[in-house]
Structure formats: structure tokens, C-alpha cells
Coordinates of C-alpha atoms and ligand atoms in Angstrom, one line a residue:
M62 CA 2.0 6.5 -14.2
H63 CA 2.9 3.8 -16.4
H64 CA 5.6 1.7 -16.7
F65 CA 5.7 2.0 -20.7
S66 CA 9.0 4.2 -21.2
Y67 CA 12.0 3.8 -23.8
R68 CA 14.5 2.0 -22.9
D69 CA 17.9 1.8 -25.1
G70 CA 16.7 3.2 -28.2
S71 CA 12.9 0.6 -27.8
L72 CA 9.5 0.8 -26.1
F73 CA 9.5 -1.3 -23.0
A74 CA 7.0 -2.3 -20.5
E75 CA 7.9 -2.8 -17.5
D76 CA 11.4 -5.1 -18.2
V77 CA 10.2 -6.1 -20.7
D78 CA 11.1 -4.9 -24.9
L79 CA 8.1 -5.1 -27.1
R80 CA 10.1 -5.9 -30.5
V81 CA 11.1 -9.4 -28.4
I82 CA 6.5 -9.1 -27.4
A83 CA 6.0 -9.5 -31.0
D84 CA 8.7 -11.8 -32.6
A85 CA 7.4 -14.2 -30.2
V86 CA 3.2 -13.7 -29.8
G87 CA 2.7 -11.7 -33.2
T88 CA 0.9 -8.6 -33.8
P89 CA -1.3 -6.9 -33.4
V90 CA -1.4 -7.6 -29.6
Y91 CA -2.4 -6.0 -26.4
V92 CA 0.8 -6.2 -24.3
Y93 CA -0.9 -4.7 -20.1
S94 CA 1.3 -3.6 -16.9
S95 CA 1.0 -5.6 -14.1
A96 CA 3.3 -2.3 -11.6
T97 CA 0.6 0.2 -13.8
I98 CA -3.0 -2.1 -13.3
E99 CA -1.5 -2.7 -9.0
R100 CA -0.8 1.1 -8.9
H101 CA -4.1 2.8 -10.0
Y102 CA -6.2 -0.1 -8.2
Q103 CA -4.4 1.3 -5.2
L104 CA -4.2 4.6 -5.5
F105 CA -8.0 5.2 -6.2
E106 CA -9.3 2.6 -3.3
A107 CA -7.1 4.3 -0.9
A108 CA -8.3 8.1 -2.0
V109 CA -12.6 6.9 -1.4
G110 CA -11.0 4.5 1.6
A111 CA -9.7 7.2 3.2
A112 CA -13.2 9.9 2.0
A113 CA -15.6 7.3 3.0
P114 CA -17.7 7.8 6.0
M115 CA -16.4 5.7 8.6
G116 CA -13.2 4.2 6.1
K117 CA -16.3 1.8 5.1
A118 CA -15.3 1.8 0.6
H119 CA -15.9 -1.3 -1.6
V120 CA -13.8 -0.7 -5.2
F121 CA -15.9 -3.3 -7.5
Y122 CA -13.7 -2.9 -11.0
A123 CA -15.7 -3.3 -13.5
M124 CA -14.6 -5.7 -15.3
K125 CA -16.5 -5.0 -18.7
A126 CA -13.3 -3.1 -19.6
N127 CA -10.8 -5.5 -19.8
G128 CA -11.9 -8.9 -18.8
N129 CA -8.8 -10.6 -19.6
L130 CA -7.7 -13.6 -17.1
G131 CA -4.7 -12.4 -16.3
V132 CA -5.7 -8.5 -15.5
L133 CA -8.6 -9.8 -13.2
K134 CA -6.8 -12.2 -11.3
T135 CA -3.8 -9.2 -10.6
L136 CA -6.6 -7.5 -8.8
A137 CA -8.8 -10.3 -6.7
A138 CA -5.4 -10.5 -5.7
L139 CA -5.3 -6.6 -4.8
G140 CA -8.7 -7.7 -3.0
A141 CA -11.1 -5.8 -5.3
G142 CA -14.5 -6.6 -5.9
A143 CA -15.7 -7.2 -9.7
D144 CA -18.7 -5.1 -10.9
T145 CA -20.1 -7.4 -13.5
V146 CA -22.7 -7.0 -16.3
S147 CA -23.4 -10.8 -17.4
E148 CA -23.8 -14.2 -16.6
G149 CA -20.5 -14.5 -18.4
E150 CA -19.0 -11.9 -16.7
V151 CA -20.0 -13.4 -12.9
R152 CA -18.9 -16.6 -14.2
K153 CA -15.7 -15.8 -15.5
A154 CA -15.2 -12.6 -12.0
L155 CA -16.1 -16.5 -10.0
A156 CA -13.1 -18.2 -12.1
A157 CA -10.7 -16.0 -11.5
G158 CA -10.8 -15.9 -8.3
F159 CA -13.0 -13.0 -7.3
P160 CA -14.9 -14.2 -4.0
P161 CA -18.9 -14.2 -4.2
E162 CA -19.2 -11.9 -1.6
R163 CA -17.3 -9.6 -3.3
I164 CA -19.1 -9.4 -7.3
V165 CA -22.2 -6.9 -7.6
F166 CA -24.2 -7.7 -10.8
S167 CA -25.7 -4.5 -12.7
G168 CA -27.2 -4.5 -16.2
V169 CA -30.1 -3.1 -17.5
G170 CA -31.0 -6.2 -18.9
K171 CA -30.9 -9.5 -17.2
S172 CA -32.7 -12.3 -18.1
E173 CA -34.3 -15.2 -15.4
S174 CA -31.3 -18.6 -15.9
E175 CA -28.7 -15.4 -15.8
L176 CA -30.5 -13.8 -12.2
R177 CA -30.2 -18.4 -11.4
F178 CA -27.2 -18.4 -11.4
A179 CA -25.9 -14.5 -9.7
V180 CA -28.6 -16.2 -6.8
E181 CA -27.2 -19.4 -6.9
A182 CA -23.8 -18.2 -6.8
G183 CA -24.2 -16.0 -3.7
I184 CA -23.0 -12.7 -5.2
Y185 CA -23.2 -9.6 -3.0
Q186 CA -25.1 -7.5 -4.1
V187 CA -27.8 -6.6 -7.7
N188 CA -28.2 -3.4 -8.8
I189 CA -31.7 -3.6 -10.1
E190 CA -32.9 -1.5 -12.7
T191 CA -36.4 -2.1 -13.9
E192 CA -39.3 -3.0 -11.6
G193 CA -40.5 -6.2 -13.8
E194 CA -36.5 -6.8 -12.7
L195 CA -37.6 -6.7 -8.9
D196 CA -40.2 -9.2 -9.5
L197 CA -38.4 -11.5 -11.5
L198 CA -35.6 -11.4 -8.8
S199 CA -37.8 -12.2 -6.7
K200 CA -39.6 -14.5 -7.5
V201 CA -36.0 -17.1 -8.1
A202 CA -34.7 -16.1 -5.5
G203 CA -38.2 -17.4 -3.6
Q204 CA -37.6 -20.4 -5.9
L205 CA -34.5 -21.0 -4.8
G206 CA -35.1 -20.7 -0.7
K207 CA -33.0 -17.5 -1.1
R208 CA -33.4 -14.1 -0.3
Q209 CA -31.1 -11.9 -2.1
E210 CA -29.3 -8.7 -1.2
A211 CA -30.5 -5.9 -4.2
V212 CA -30.3 -2.2 -4.1
F213 CA -31.6 0.0 -7.2
R214 CA -29.9 1.5 -9.9
V215 CA -31.5 5.3 -9.7
N216 CA -31.0 7.2 -12.9
P217 CA -30.5 11.1 -11.6
D218 CA -30.9 12.6 -14.1
I219 CA -27.7 13.6 -14.7
G220 CA -25.4 12.8 -17.4
A221 CA -21.5 12.9 -18.1
G222 CA -18.7 11.4 -19.7
G223 CA -16.9 11.9 -23.5
H224 CA -19.7 10.4 -25.5
A225 CA -22.9 10.6 -26.6
K226 CA -22.5 6.7 -26.5
I227 CA -20.9 6.7 -23.2
T228 CA -23.1 8.9 -21.2
T229 CA -26.0 7.5 -19.3
G230 CA -27.1 9.0 -16.3
S231 CA -29.7 11.2 -18.6
S232 CA -33.3 10.4 -18.1
E233 CA -32.7 9.6 -21.7
N234 CA -30.8 6.8 -21.4
K235 CA -32.4 3.2 -21.0
F236 CA -30.5 2.6 -17.4
G237 CA -32.0 2.5 -13.7
V238 CA -34.6 3.3 -12.2
S239 CA -36.4 7.0 -12.8
F240 CA -36.1 9.2 -9.5
E241 CA -40.0 9.6 -8.8
E242 CA -40.6 5.6 -8.4
V243 CA -37.9 4.5 -6.1
G244 CA -39.7 5.6 -3.1
R245 CA -43.1 3.1 -4.0
L246 CA -40.5 0.1 -5.4
Y247 CA -38.7 0.2 -1.7
S248 CA -42.8 0.2 -0.3
R249 CA -42.9 -2.6 -2.6
A250 CA -39.6 -4.6 -1.6
A251 CA -39.7 -4.6 1.9
N252 CA -43.2 -7.3 0.3
M253 CA -41.7 -9.4 -1.4
P254 CA -39.7 -12.3 -0.2
G255 CA -36.5 -13.2 -2.4
V256 CA -35.2 -9.7 -2.1
R257 CA -33.8 -7.5 0.9
M258 CA -33.2 -3.5 -0.2
M259 CA -29.7 -2.6 0.8
G260 CA -29.5 0.9 -0.9
L261 CA -29.2 3.0 -4.0
A262 CA -26.5 2.7 -6.9
L263 CA -26.4 5.2 -9.4
H264 CA -23.3 5.2 -13.4
I265 CA -23.3 8.7 -14.9
G266 CA -21.3 7.8 -17.4
S267 CA -17.3 7.5 -19.1
Q268 CA -14.8 9.3 -19.0
I269 CA -15.4 12.0 -17.5
R270 CA -13.1 14.4 -15.9
E271 CA -13.8 16.7 -13.7
T272 CA -16.2 16.0 -10.4
E273 CA -19.3 18.8 -10.7
S274 CA -21.6 16.5 -12.5
Y275 CA -20.9 13.6 -9.8
E276 CA -20.8 16.5 -7.1
A277 CA -24.3 17.2 -8.4
A278 CA -26.2 13.4 -9.0
Y279 CA -24.6 12.6 -5.4
T280 CA -26.2 15.7 -3.7
K281 CA -29.0 13.5 -5.1
M282 CA -28.6 10.8 -4.3
V283 CA -27.7 11.8 -0.4
A284 CA -31.4 14.2 -0.4
L285 CA -33.0 10.7 -1.6
V286 CA -31.1 8.0 1.4
G287 CA -33.4 10.9 3.7
T288 CA -36.1 10.9 2.5
L289 CA -36.0 6.7 1.9
R290 CA -35.4 7.2 5.4
G291 CA -37.7 9.3 6.9
E292 CA -40.2 6.5 5.3
G293 CA -38.6 4.4 7.2
H294 CA -36.8 2.6 4.6
R295 CA -33.6 0.8 5.5
V296 CA -30.3 2.6 3.3
D297 CA -27.3 1.3 4.1
R298 CA -25.3 1.1 1.0
L299 CA -24.4 3.9 -1.6
D300 CA -23.0 2.5 -5.0
L301 CA -21.7 5.8 -6.6
G302 CA -20.6 3.9 -10.0
G303 CA -17.9 4.1 -12.1
G304 CA -17.0 6.6 -15.4
L305 CA -13.6 8.3 -14.0
G306 CA -11.5 9.0 -16.5
I307 CA -8.0 9.4 -18.0
P308 CA -6.1 10.6 -20.1
Y309 CA -5.7 9.9 -23.5
D310 CA -3.2 12.7 -25.0
I311 CA 0.1 12.4 -24.0
P312 CA 2.4 15.0 -24.1
K313 CA 5.1 14.1 -26.9
D314 CA 7.2 15.8 -24.7
L315 CA 8.2 12.0 -23.7
T316 CA 10.2 13.6 -21.0
G317 CA 6.9 14.1 -18.5
R318 CA 5.6 10.5 -19.1
D319 CA 3.7 10.9 -15.7
F320 CA 0.2 11.5 -17.5
D321 CA -1.4 9.9 -14.8
H322 CA -4.6 11.3 -14.6
G323 CA -5.0 14.9 -14.4
P324 CA -3.7 17.2 -11.8
G325 CA -5.3 15.5 -9.0
L326 CA -8.5 14.0 -10.2
I327 CA -9.4 10.6 -8.0
E328 CA -8.2 13.6 -5.2
A329 CA -10.6 15.2 -5.8
Y330 CA -12.7 13.1 -7.5
A331 CA -12.5 11.6 -3.1
A332 CA -12.2 14.9 -1.9
M333 CA -15.7 16.1 -2.8
V334 CA -17.1 12.5 -2.3
G335 CA -15.7 13.1 1.4
R336 CA -17.3 16.4 1.7
V337 CA -21.0 15.2 0.1
T338 CA -21.3 12.2 2.1
K339 CA -19.9 13.0 5.0
G340 CA -21.6 12.3 8.4
L341 CA -24.2 9.6 6.4
D342 CA -24.0 6.2 8.8
V343 CA -23.6 4.1 4.4
E344 CA -21.2 2.6 3.3
L345 CA -19.9 2.8 -0.4
G346 CA -19.8 1.6 -3.1
F347 CA -17.5 2.0 -6.8
E348 CA -17.3 0.4 -9.9
P349 CA -13.9 2.3 -11.8
G350 CA -13.0 0.7 -14.9
R351 CA -11.4 2.4 -17.5
L352 CA -9.0 4.2 -14.3
V353 CA -7.7 0.9 -13.7
V354 CA -6.9 -0.4 -16.2
G355 CA -7.0 2.0 -19.3
N356 CA -3.3 3.1 -19.0
A357 CA -2.0 -0.3 -18.3
G358 CA -2.2 -1.5 -21.8
I359 CA -1.3 -0.9 -25.4
L360 CA -2.1 -2.1 -28.8
L361 CA 1.1 -3.6 -30.4
T362 CA 1.3 -3.2 -34.3
R363 CA 2.9 -3.5 -37.3
V364 CA 3.7 -1.5 -40.2
L365 CA 2.4 -2.9 -43.4
H366 CA 2.4 -1.2 -46.6
L367 CA 2.8 3.1 -47.1
N368 CA -0.2 4.1 -49.3
P369 CA 0.5 7.3 -50.7
R370 CA -1.5 9.8 -52.3
P371 CA -1.3 13.4 -54.1
T372 CA -2.8 14.8 -51.1
K373 CA -2.4 11.9 -48.2
Q374 CA 0.0 9.2 -46.8
F375 CA -2.1 6.1 -45.6
L376 CA -0.1 4.1 -43.2
V377 CA -1.6 0.6 -43.3
V378 CA -1.0 -2.3 -40.2
D379 CA -2.0 -5.0 -38.6
A380 CA -4.4 -4.0 -36.1
A381 CA -8.1 -3.1 -37.3
M382 CA -11.3 -1.6 -36.4
N383 CA -12.4 -5.7 -34.9
D384 CA -9.2 -4.9 -32.3
L385 CA -10.0 -1.8 -31.4
V386 CA -13.4 -0.1 -32.4
R387 CA -13.0 2.3 -29.7
P388 CA -11.6 5.4 -32.9
A389 CA -14.4 4.3 -35.2
M390 CA -17.0 3.7 -32.5
Y391 CA -16.4 7.5 -30.3
E392 CA -14.2 9.0 -32.3
A393 CA -11.2 7.7 -29.8
Y394 CA -7.9 9.8 -29.6
H395 CA -4.5 6.9 -29.0
E396 CA -1.4 8.6 -28.9
I397 CA 1.1 6.0 -30.7
W398 CA 4.4 5.7 -29.9
P399 CA 7.0 4.1 -32.4
V400 CA 8.9 1.3 -30.4
A401 CA 12.0 2.4 -32.1
E402 CA 12.1 5.3 -30.2
P403 CA 12.2 8.5 -32.7
E404 CA 15.7 10.2 -32.7
P405 CA 15.3 13.8 -31.2
G406 CA 14.7 16.3 -33.9
A407 CA 13.8 13.4 -36.8
A408 CA 11.4 14.3 -39.6
E409 CA 8.1 13.5 -39.7
V410 CA 5.0 13.0 -42.3
A411 CA 1.8 13.5 -41.1
Y412 CA 0.1 10.1 -41.1
D413 CA -3.8 8.5 -42.2
V414 CA -2.9 5.1 -39.4
V415 CA -5.7 2.7 -41.1
G416 CA -6.1 -1.3 -40.4
P417 CA -7.1 -3.8 -43.3
I418 CA -10.5 -3.7 -42.8
C419 CA -13.4 -3.4 -46.0
E420 CA -14.5 0.1 -44.7
S421 CA -13.1 3.8 -44.5
G422 CA -14.1 3.7 -41.3
D423 CA -11.2 2.0 -39.8
T424 CA -9.0 4.2 -39.6
F425 CA -7.9 5.1 -36.6
T426 CA -6.8 8.5 -37.3
T427 CA -6.1 11.1 -39.6
G428 CA -3.1 13.6 -39.8
R429 CA -0.6 12.5 -37.6
L430 CA 2.1 13.4 -37.3
L431 CA 4.8 10.2 -36.8
P432 CA 8.6 10.0 -37.1
A433 CA 9.0 8.3 -41.1
L434 CA 7.5 4.4 -40.4
K435 CA 8.2 1.0 -42.9
P436 CA 7.2 -1.8 -43.4
G437 CA 7.6 -4.2 -40.9
D438 CA 8.2 -1.5 -37.7
L439 CA 6.9 -1.8 -34.9
I440 CA 3.8 1.3 -33.2
A441 CA 2.0 1.3 -30.2
F442 CA -1.7 2.2 -29.5
M443 CA -1.2 3.8 -25.6
T444 CA -4.0 4.1 -23.6
A445 CA -5.4 0.8 -25.5
G446 CA -6.3 -0.9 -21.9
A447 CA -10.0 -0.2 -21.7
Y448 CA -12.5 -0.9 -23.9
G449 CA -10.0 -2.6 -26.5
A450 CA -9.7 -6.1 -26.3
S451 CA -12.8 -6.3 -23.9
M452 CA -14.5 -5.0 -27.6
A453 CA -12.5 -7.1 -30.2
S454 CA -14.5 -9.1 -32.8
T455 CA -13.9 -11.2 -35.3
Y456 CA -14.7 -8.7 -38.0
N457 CA -13.6 -9.6 -41.2
Q458 CA -13.1 -12.9 -39.7
R459 CA -10.0 -11.8 -38.5
L460 CA -8.8 -13.8 -35.4
L461 CA -9.4 -12.4 -32.1
V462 CA -5.8 -10.0 -31.5
A463 CA -4.6 -12.2 -27.8
E464 CA -3.2 -10.5 -24.5
V465 CA 0.6 -10.1 -23.0
L466 CA 0.1 -9.2 -19.4
V467 CA 4.1 -8.2 -18.2
K468 CA 5.2 -8.5 -14.8
G469 CA 8.4 -6.6 -14.3
G470 CA 10.9 -9.0 -16.4
E471 CA 8.7 -11.3 -17.6
Y472 CA 5.7 -11.3 -19.5
A473 CA 2.9 -14.7 -20.3
V474 CA 0.5 -15.0 -22.7
T475 CA -2.8 -14.6 -21.4
R476 CA -4.6 -15.1 -24.1
P477 CA -3.2 -16.7 -27.5
R478 CA -4.0 -15.6 -30.4
Q479 CA -7.5 -17.6 -32.0
S480 CA -6.4 -20.4 -34.3
Y481 CA -8.3 -20.7 -37.7
E482 CA -9.7 -23.9 -36.1
D483 CA -11.2 -22.2 -33.4
L484 CA -12.8 -19.7 -36.0
L485 CA -14.4 -21.6 -38.7
G486 CA -14.7 -24.6 -36.0
T487 CA -17.9 -23.0 -34.2
D488 CA -19.9 -22.6 -37.4
R489 CA -23.3 -25.5 -39.1
A490 CA -23.7 -26.1 -41.7
P491 CA -28.1 -26.0 -41.9
P492 CA -29.0 -29.6 -42.8
W493 CA -30.8 -28.4 -46.5
L494 CA -27.0 -27.5 -47.4
A495 CA -24.6 -30.1 -45.4
Ligands
LIG25 N1 -20.6 0.7 -13.8 C1 -21.3 1.2 -14.9 C2 -23.3 0.2 -14.7 C3 -21.0 0.8 -15.9 O1 -22.3 1.0 -17.4 C4 -20.0 1.1 -16.4 C5 -19.8 1.1 -18.0 C6 -18.4 1.1 -15.0 C7 -18.9 1.5 -14.6 C8 -17.4 2.2 -15.8 O2 -17.3 2.9 -16.6 P1 -15.3 2.9 -16.0 O3 -14.8 3.6 -15.0 O4 -15.3 2.0 -17.3 O5 -15.9 4.2 -17.3 N2 -16.8 1.7 -24.1 C9 -16.6 2.8 -23.5 C10 -16.7 3.4 -22.4 C11 -18.4 1.9 -22.5 C12 -18.2 2.0 -20.4 C13 -20.2 1.1 -19.8 N3 -19.8 1.6 -18.7 C14 -15.3 3.2 -24.1 O6 -15.0 2.4 -25.0 O7 -14.8 4.5 -24.6

């Protein structure tokens, strides 16, 4: 369930009318619902916590999905950990109040300075993805007189996910050390002063809406735990990654607005985890991103112009692919809800909804049936809380989009729209042209 619904003819985020936010903050603007974030986090945490062997499960929110400070603080307050993939994310997680001992640092290409920062900060775990990184981490931590706890991210050669660009677990993908190499690397690490290997991690992809691929990959990992232990290695932790998908297609009949995660997907996933890891003496880790924030955010935009053609009708809105790149990049589908509630049975028009950017790829959808709209009307791209604002850019010298967090009847601008001073002020002319 999410907390965007129609009241008295207008779309609300919790108890706040989206028209009020659009008028006060301007558009385009992302609007997040605290209650939805909290609910989805708690649902997931309770399910995997109950399924984990000995009830030991740590949930590290994958903050690449949405790094808004208000969102992060909401999750930190619930006791969530953070899964980070850059020094910037580690810094932001700390600034948002995640204690270092609840921060995991993953990523294919961590630099020496990034590793140094993370080790110095005292984070919980580094997920090592290459042999070179193992050497680098041990060197850096050794120099700091520390021994960093780490796991190997293993590539299980089982990929899954909603789009080729977000599949990560296949051996054709760049992620993780190969299954065959882990034993050798574990042995090497045992003699290194700067690392303490604690276990294994994997992440097979994103927007995965079945449990079979997970089960196949996790089963391989559990076998690997046994093999490594047989070789005398310590394997206390198993980080099972993120990637559980969410529904983007909200039923047109808006009376059934409870469109959570599909019939029992979280429950089925947790049950499978329980089954596969049963009796295994490990602490489980999870890195959900989209699942926590996806349905908790919308992108609110205003219609600028209509552009009728003989064969179609373009609806030009003030949001563009720089604000929400998922349709252009992954052919992603986002529901569009008009902020003014459509009259039952109102006539519909097929629109190509496009942004102002100077390329045809700046198309959110084609032939989408919506009630007739006119310039000034507001519409919402639903399910835009994950990988929306976090992937926004300033392409076409457009201002970085504003973000708002709602809690009950209150809202706060947690990221003001970038100013033109900020946008242009960081540029420097070369001396020969100054
Ligand atoms: N852990 C690791 C190591 C990851 O690489 C990712 C996502 C996650 C966790 C969280 O996955 P989630 O639970 O959010 O699926 N921009 C794309 C999605 C890219 C996902 C990248 N990795 C999109 O908009 O669909």
C-alpha cells in the first residue's frame, strides 16, 4: 500500500494536497511519503528477520535508489543500515545519522582514497569485488593500523532483473569475483594484515519479481559456505543483496489502490530465504533499495503545451528525461495519474507525454490514455521514488529537480530546486579565455 490517494477530487500525498506543493515549490518536483517508506521498510525487515536462521538479519538500505537526506533520516531512525557504493554515499549516510557500524561499502571500482575514507570512518563491512581491491584494502587499512572486516562479493553466474542494463549476477556482467576464485582469495586474505574476511555477498540484479533466480543463486552460495568452511575459513556473514521488484503497473481501477509488491512477493522471498539458509550458522544481510522507496515517491509535473499532429497528440510537460531518466534509459513504465481526479467515465485521449529536452528520447510514454488535459494541469508520474531523483542530471542546463518529503499533514522541502547561481557558478573559464 502507498499513501497517494484522491480526496475531494485532488491527489494527495498522505494528508497534503499535491496542488499545494506544486504551487509553493514549483514543478517538476519529487514528493515522497514517509508513511510509505516506513511501511515498506518495516514489512521487509520483519519478513526477513523472521526467516533468518537464529533471527539474525541486517537490512542495509541501498541508498543509490534515493539518497535524499529526508528519506535517509527516516530510514536511519527506523534502525536501518545503509548500503553505499561511493565515498559520497558513505559521507551522506554518516551525515544522515547512520552509525558507521551499520554501513556497508560495495561497488565494482573503489579507489584508494575512497577505501581509506571508509576504513577510517570505521564502517561495518567492505564488499570486495576484485583481487586488486583485496590487496588495496589490506594495504590501506594496514597503513591506518586497522583490520577491516570484509566479505567477497561473488558472481554466482545467475543473472536476473527487469532489464539487461540492471542484471548483475551473470558471469558476463562486471560484478564480483568469480565463483571458482573465492577459495583461493580467501586463503590469500587469511595472511593479510589489513583485512578480516567475514563471509560472502552477492547481488544478482534489480526489479526481480520472482524467487526462482534468487533461490538458484542462494543455493549456490550456501554450498559455497560449506566448501569454504570445509577448507577452514571463517564464514559468519552472508549478504544476499537487493533487487526485489515492485509493481509499476497500478490497476486502472483506482478503487483497488493496494498495489504493494504483488501477491505476497516479500513473503514468498522471505520464506525461500528461510528454506535455503535453514540451519546455517550465519548472519544474513540484505540490500533492498527500490522495494523500500519505489512506491513511496512520485514526480509531479505541469503540462506546458499541447502539440497536436495528424496521427497523435503530444503532451509537453515541464519534467524531462534529466529529471526522470528511467523511461528513456530502460523503456521503463510509470503510471500517470492526473492530480485532478478524473470524472468516472470521462473521455480519454491518447497522449505521447514528452519533456522539453532536445532529443526524441525525451519521451515518457506513447499513446497513453489519459483524460483530456490542458496547459497548467498537473500530472504525477507514479512509483518514481527509486532511481528517479538519484539519477537526475542538469542536461540541457536544466536545474536539478526539487524534492519534498511529506509526513502526515506536514511537508518539507528536503532538497530545494537548484538555483541558476549554483548551476552556473561552479564553471571556470580557462585562463586563456578568461
Ligand atoms: N545492492 C547492490 C550491490 C546493487 O548494485 C543494487 C542496485 C542494490 C543493492 C539495490 O537494488 P534494488 O533493491 O534497488 O533493486 N537504475 C536502475 C536500477 C539499478 C540498480 C543498481 N544496483 C533502475 O532505475 O531501474
